[in-house]
Coordinates of C-alpha atoms and ligand atoms in Angstrom, one line a residue:
X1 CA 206.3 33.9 229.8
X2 CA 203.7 36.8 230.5
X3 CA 200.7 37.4 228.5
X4 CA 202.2 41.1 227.3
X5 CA 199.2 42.7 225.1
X6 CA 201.3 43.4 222.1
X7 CA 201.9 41.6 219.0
X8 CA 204.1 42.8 216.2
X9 CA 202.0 41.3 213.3
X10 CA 198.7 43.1 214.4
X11 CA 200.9 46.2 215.0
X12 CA 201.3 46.5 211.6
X13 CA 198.5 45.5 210.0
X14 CA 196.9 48.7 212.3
X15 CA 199.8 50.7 210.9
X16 CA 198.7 49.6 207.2
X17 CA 195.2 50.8 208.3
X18 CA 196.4 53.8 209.8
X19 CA 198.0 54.8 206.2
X20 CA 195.0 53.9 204.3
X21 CA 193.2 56.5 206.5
X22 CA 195.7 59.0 205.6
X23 CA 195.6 58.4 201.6
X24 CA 191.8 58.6 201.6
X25 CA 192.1 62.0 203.3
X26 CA 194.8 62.8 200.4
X27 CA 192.1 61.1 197.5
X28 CA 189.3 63.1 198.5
X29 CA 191.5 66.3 198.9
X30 CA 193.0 65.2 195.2
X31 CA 189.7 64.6 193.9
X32 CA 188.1 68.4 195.2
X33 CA 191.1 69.7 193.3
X34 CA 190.9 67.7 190.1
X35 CA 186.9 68.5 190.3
X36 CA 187.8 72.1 190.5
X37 CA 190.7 71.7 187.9
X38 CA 188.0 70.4 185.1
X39 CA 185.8 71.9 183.0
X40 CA 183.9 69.2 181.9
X41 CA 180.7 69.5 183.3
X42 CA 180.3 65.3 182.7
X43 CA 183.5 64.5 184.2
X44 CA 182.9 67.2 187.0
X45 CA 179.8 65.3 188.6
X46 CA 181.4 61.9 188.3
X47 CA 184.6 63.5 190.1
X48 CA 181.7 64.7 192.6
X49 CA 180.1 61.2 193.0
X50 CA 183.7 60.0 193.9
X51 CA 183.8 62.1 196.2
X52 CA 180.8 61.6 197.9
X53 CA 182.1 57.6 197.8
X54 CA 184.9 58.2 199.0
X55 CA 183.3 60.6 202.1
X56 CA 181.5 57.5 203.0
X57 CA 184.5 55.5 203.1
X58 CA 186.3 57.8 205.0
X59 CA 183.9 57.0 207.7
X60 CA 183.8 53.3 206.7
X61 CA 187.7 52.7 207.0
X62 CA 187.5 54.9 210.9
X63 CA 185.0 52.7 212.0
X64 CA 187.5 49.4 210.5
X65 CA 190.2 51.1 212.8
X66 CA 188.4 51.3 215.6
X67 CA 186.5 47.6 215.8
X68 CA 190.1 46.3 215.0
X69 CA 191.4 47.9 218.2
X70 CA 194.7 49.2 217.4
X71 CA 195.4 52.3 216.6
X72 CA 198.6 53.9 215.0
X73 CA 199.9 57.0 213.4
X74 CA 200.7 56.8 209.7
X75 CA 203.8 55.3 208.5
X76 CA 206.7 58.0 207.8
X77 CA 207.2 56.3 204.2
X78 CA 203.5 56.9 203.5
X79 CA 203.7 60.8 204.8
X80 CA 206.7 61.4 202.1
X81 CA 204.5 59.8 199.5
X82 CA 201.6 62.0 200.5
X83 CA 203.9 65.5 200.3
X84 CA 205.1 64.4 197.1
X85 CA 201.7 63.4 195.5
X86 CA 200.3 66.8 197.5
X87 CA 203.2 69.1 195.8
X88 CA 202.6 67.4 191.9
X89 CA 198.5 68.1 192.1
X90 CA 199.1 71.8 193.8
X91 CA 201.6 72.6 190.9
X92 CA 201.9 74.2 187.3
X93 CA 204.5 72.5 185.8
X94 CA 202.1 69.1 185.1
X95 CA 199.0 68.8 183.1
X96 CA 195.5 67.8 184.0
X97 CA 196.4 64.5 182.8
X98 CA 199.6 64.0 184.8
X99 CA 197.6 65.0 187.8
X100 CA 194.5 62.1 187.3
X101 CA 197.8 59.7 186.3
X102 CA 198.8 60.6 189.6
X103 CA 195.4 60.2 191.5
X104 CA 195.2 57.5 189.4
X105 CA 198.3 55.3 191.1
X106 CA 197.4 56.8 194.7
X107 CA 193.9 55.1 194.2
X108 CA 195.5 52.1 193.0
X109 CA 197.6 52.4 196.0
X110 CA 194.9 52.5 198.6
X111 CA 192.9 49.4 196.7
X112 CA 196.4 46.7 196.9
X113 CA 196.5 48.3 200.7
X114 CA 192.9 47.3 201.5
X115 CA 193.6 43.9 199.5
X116 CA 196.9 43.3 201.9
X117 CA 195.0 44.0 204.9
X118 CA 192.4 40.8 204.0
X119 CA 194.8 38.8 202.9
X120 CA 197.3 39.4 206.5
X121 CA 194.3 39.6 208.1
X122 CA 193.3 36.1 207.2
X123 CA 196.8 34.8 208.4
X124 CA 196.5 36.2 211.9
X125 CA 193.1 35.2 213.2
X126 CA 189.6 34.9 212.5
X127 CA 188.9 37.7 214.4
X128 CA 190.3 40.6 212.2
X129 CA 188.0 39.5 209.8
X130 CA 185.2 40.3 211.8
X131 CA 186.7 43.6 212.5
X132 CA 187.5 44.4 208.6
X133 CA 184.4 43.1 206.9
X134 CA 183.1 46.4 205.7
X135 CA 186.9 47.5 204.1
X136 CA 185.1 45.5 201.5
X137 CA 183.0 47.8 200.5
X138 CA 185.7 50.8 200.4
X139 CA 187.4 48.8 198.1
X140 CA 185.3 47.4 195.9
X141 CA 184.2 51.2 195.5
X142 CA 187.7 51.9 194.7
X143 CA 188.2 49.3 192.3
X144 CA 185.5 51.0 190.3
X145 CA 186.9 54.4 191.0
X146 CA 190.0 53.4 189.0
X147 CA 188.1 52.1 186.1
X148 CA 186.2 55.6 186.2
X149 CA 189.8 57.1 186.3
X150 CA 191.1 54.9 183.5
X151 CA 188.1 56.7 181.3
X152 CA 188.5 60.2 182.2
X153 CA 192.5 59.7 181.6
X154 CA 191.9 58.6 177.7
X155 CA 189.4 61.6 177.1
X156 CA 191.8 64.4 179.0
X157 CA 195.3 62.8 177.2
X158 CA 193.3 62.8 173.9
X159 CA 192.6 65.9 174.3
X160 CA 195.4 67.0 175.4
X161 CA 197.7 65.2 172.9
X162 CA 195.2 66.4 169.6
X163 CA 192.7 68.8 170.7
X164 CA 190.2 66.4 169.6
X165 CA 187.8 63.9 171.7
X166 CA 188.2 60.5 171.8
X167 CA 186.1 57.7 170.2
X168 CA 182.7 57.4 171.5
X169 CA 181.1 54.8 173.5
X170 CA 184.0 55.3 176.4
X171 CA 181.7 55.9 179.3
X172 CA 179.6 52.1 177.8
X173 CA 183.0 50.5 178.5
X174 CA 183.6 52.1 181.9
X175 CA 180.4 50.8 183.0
X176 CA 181.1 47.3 181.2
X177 CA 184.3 47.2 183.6
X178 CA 182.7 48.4 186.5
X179 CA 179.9 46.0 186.9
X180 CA 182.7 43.0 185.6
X181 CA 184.1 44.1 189.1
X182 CA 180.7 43.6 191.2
X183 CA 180.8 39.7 189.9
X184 CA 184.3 39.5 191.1
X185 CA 183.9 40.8 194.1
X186 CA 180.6 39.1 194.2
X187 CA 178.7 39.1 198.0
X188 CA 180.4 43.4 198.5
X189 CA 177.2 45.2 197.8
X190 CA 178.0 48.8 197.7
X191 CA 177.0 50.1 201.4
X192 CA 175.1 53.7 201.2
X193 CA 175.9 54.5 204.8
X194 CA 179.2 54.6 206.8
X195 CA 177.2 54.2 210.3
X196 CA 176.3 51.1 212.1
X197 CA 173.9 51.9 214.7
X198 CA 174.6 51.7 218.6
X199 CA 173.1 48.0 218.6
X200 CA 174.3 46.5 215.5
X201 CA 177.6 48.2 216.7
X202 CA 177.6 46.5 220.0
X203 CA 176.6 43.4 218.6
X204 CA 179.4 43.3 216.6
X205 CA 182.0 43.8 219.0
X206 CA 180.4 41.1 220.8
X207 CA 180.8 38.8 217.8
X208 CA 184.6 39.5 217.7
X209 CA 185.0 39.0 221.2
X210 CA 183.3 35.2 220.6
X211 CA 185.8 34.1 217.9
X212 CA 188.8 35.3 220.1
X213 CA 187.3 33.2 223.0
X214 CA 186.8 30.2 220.0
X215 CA 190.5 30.9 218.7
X216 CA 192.0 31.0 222.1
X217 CA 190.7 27.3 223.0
X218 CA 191.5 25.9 220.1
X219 CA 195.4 27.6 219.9
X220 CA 197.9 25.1 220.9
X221 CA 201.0 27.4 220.5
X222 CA 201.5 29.5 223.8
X223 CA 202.5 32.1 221.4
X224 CA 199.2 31.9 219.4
X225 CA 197.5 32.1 223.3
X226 CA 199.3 34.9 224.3
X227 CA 198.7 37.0 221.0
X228 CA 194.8 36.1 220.6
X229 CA 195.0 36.9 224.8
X230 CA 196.6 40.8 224.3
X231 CA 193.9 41.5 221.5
X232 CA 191.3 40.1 223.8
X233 CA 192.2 42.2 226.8
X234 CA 192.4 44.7 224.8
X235 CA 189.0 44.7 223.1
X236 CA 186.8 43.6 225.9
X237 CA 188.6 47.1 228.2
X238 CA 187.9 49.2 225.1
X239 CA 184.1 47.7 224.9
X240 CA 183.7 48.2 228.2
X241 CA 185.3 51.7 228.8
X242 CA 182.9 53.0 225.8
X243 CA 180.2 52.0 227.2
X244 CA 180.3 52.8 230.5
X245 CA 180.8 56.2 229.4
X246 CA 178.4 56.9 226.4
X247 CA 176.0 54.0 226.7
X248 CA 175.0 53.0 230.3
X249 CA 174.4 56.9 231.0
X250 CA 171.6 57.2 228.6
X251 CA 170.6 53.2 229.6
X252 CA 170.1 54.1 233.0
X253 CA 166.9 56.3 232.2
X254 CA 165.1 53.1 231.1
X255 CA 166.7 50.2 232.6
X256 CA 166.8 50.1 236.3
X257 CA 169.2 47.4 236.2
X258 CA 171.9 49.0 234.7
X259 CA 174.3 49.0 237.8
X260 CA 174.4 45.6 237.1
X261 CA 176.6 46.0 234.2
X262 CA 178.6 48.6 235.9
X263 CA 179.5 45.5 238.4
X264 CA 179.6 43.0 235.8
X265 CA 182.3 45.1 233.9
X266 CA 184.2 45.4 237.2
X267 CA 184.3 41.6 238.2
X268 CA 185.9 41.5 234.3
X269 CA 188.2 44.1 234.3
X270 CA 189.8 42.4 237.7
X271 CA 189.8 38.6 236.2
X272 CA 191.8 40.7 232.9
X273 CA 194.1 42.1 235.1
X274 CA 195.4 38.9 236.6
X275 CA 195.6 36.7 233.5
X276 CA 198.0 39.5 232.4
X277 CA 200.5 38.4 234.7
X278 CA 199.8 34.6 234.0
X279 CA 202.1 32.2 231.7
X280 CA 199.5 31.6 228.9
X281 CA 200.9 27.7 228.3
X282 CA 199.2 26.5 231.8
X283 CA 196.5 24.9 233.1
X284 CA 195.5 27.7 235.2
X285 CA 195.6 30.5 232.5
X286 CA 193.3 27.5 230.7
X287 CA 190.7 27.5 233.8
X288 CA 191.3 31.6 233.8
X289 CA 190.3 31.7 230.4
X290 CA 187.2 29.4 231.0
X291 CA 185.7 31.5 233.9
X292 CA 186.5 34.5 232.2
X293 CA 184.4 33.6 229.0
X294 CA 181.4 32.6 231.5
X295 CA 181.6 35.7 233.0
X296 CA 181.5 37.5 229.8
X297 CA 178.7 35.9 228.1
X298 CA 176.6 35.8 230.8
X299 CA 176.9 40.2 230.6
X300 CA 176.8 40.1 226.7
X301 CA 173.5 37.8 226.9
X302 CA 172.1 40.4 229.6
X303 CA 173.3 43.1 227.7
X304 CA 171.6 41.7 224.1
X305 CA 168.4 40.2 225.1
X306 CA 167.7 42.9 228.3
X307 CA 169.8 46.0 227.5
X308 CA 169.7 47.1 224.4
X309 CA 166.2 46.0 223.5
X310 CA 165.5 48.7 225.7
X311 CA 167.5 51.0 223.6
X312 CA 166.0 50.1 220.4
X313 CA 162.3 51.2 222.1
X314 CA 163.4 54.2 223.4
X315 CA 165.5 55.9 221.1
X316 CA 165.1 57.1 217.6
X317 CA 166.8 55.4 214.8
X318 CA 168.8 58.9 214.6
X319 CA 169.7 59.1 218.3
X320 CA 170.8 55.2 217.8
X321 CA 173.5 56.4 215.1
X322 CA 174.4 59.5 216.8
X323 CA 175.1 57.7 220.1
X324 CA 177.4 55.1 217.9
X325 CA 179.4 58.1 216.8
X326 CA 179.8 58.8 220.5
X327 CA 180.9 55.3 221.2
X328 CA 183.4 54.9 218.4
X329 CA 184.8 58.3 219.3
X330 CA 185.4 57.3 223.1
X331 CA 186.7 53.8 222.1
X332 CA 189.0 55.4 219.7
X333 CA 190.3 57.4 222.4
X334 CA 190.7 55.0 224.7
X335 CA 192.5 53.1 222.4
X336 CA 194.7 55.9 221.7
X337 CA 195.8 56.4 225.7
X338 CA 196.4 51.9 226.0
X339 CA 198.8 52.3 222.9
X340 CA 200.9 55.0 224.6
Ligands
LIG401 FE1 179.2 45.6 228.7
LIG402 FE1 178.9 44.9 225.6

């Protein structure tokens, strides 16, 4: 057996991530049409605050996709939903409130998708849950988008059905609903930004790449090896690539000892290449594994305590996010070119 770097359960959990990314483009296109639709002034700015939420989370779920490391196209099934939902809310033959109905289902859509990517997630390794951590946030915020949605359907079918508004104290129960929600989902506090900075960003990667290490030793299925193995490989070449081009450059001009890294990544890269080809049930892939995780921390604790403290002094808290952009976008496209 060789360690191939494909797996078809984390295949599809990035395909499940892939359409999630695809319905939040449709939910914020839905919800600038619905907004423009209403003429509630009321309804209009909490449409407008869903929006912006869902923005944020746009950003949010891109940055899920790219720390879980694989990237895929939306599923074809997912597309046909899309059209359809697309062709209902551009129509004239369905009312307002057939068109929030409808938004209504695609938001409950997206919030079982995030739910079935946490719950797969936790099946397949330790690791994805680093990645996914901040898909809480996105839905927890959609969670409370559908009770907000649940509200403006009973005042718009009221309407609709009698010309007359419905009993008062609606919005009181919305808000009841919505913060029932934040005990549920208790430790997701609500995240106002959709960027981690260049450091925190790093550091995280770095995180994930410990727990595969930590789930590779203690895996006693071959199988189990060879899977935790391809997403390895696959992460640390990403990490590496992304940094080389958007990090080191602007590293160089305060850290003399940057070539060092350059090096480091090399010896890495080479130590990857050959487990590839190795049966991930010996003793030797064992040993392979054991050097290659020295190897590794010895750059990330070079990289954390020298590096990018040097970072942190010299750059402004805006370059620091801007430069993650730049990272995630490089990553992203490196990941694109391994999958194909
Ligand atoms: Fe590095
Ligand atoms: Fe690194």
């Amino acid at each position: 057996m060789v360690a191939t770097i494909d797996d078809a359960k984390r295949t599809a959990i990035g395909q499940k991530l892939a359409d999630m990314k695809a319905v939040q483009q449709q939910l914020i296109a839905n919800e600038e049409k619905l907004s423009s639709a209403v003429t509630d002034s009321d309804i209009r700015q909490r449409l407008q605050d869903m929006i912006d939420d869902d923005r944020k989370n746009m950003g949010v779920l891109e940055t899920v996709i790219v720390e879980y490391g694989i990237q895929a196209e939306p599923s074809d099934k997912i597309q046909q939903i899309l059209k359809k939902s697309q062709e209902l809310m551009q129509g004239n033959e369905f009312s307002l409130y057939d068109k929030f109905a409808e938004h209504e289902l695609l938001k409950h859509s997206q919030v079982m998708c995030g739910l079935l990517v946490h719950k797969a997630g936790q099946v397949v390794g330790a690791d994805i849950e680093v990645a996914i951590t901040p898909l809480n946030t996105v839905n927890y915020e959609n969670r409370s988008h559908q009770e907000l949605l649940k509200g403006i359907l009973e005042i718009i079918g009221t309407r609709e059905l009698t010309g007359q508004e419905p009993d008062q104290g609606l919005w009181g129960r919305v808000q009841d609903a919505v913060a029932a929600l934040s005990g549920v989902v208790g430790s997701a506090v609500s995240r106002t930004k959709d960027d981690m900075n260049i450091v925190e960003l790093i550091q995280t990667e770095h995180r994930k790449v410990d727990t595969l290490f930590m789930e590779i030793e203690q895996a006693k299925d071959p199988q189990k090896i060879q899977e935790f193995f391809g997403q390895l490989y696959k992460d640390l070449s990403a990490h590496a690539e992304a940094e080389q081009e958007v990090v080191y450059p602007a590293l160089r001009n305060f850290y003399p000892e940057t070539q060092e890294l350059y090096d480091e990544h090399s010896e890495v890269k080479q130590m990857l290449e050959q487990m590839k080809s190795m049966n991930p049930g010996t003793s030797e892939f064992k040993s392979q594994v054991e050097q290659l995780k020295k190897a590794v921390q010895d750059h990330v604790r070079e990289e954390e305590n020298d590096a990018l403290p040097k970072l942190r002094q010299n750059m402004s808290e805006q370059q620091m996010e801007q430069i993650s952009s730049q990272f995630k976008e490089a990553k992203s496209r490196f990941q694109k070119s391994m999958a194909s």
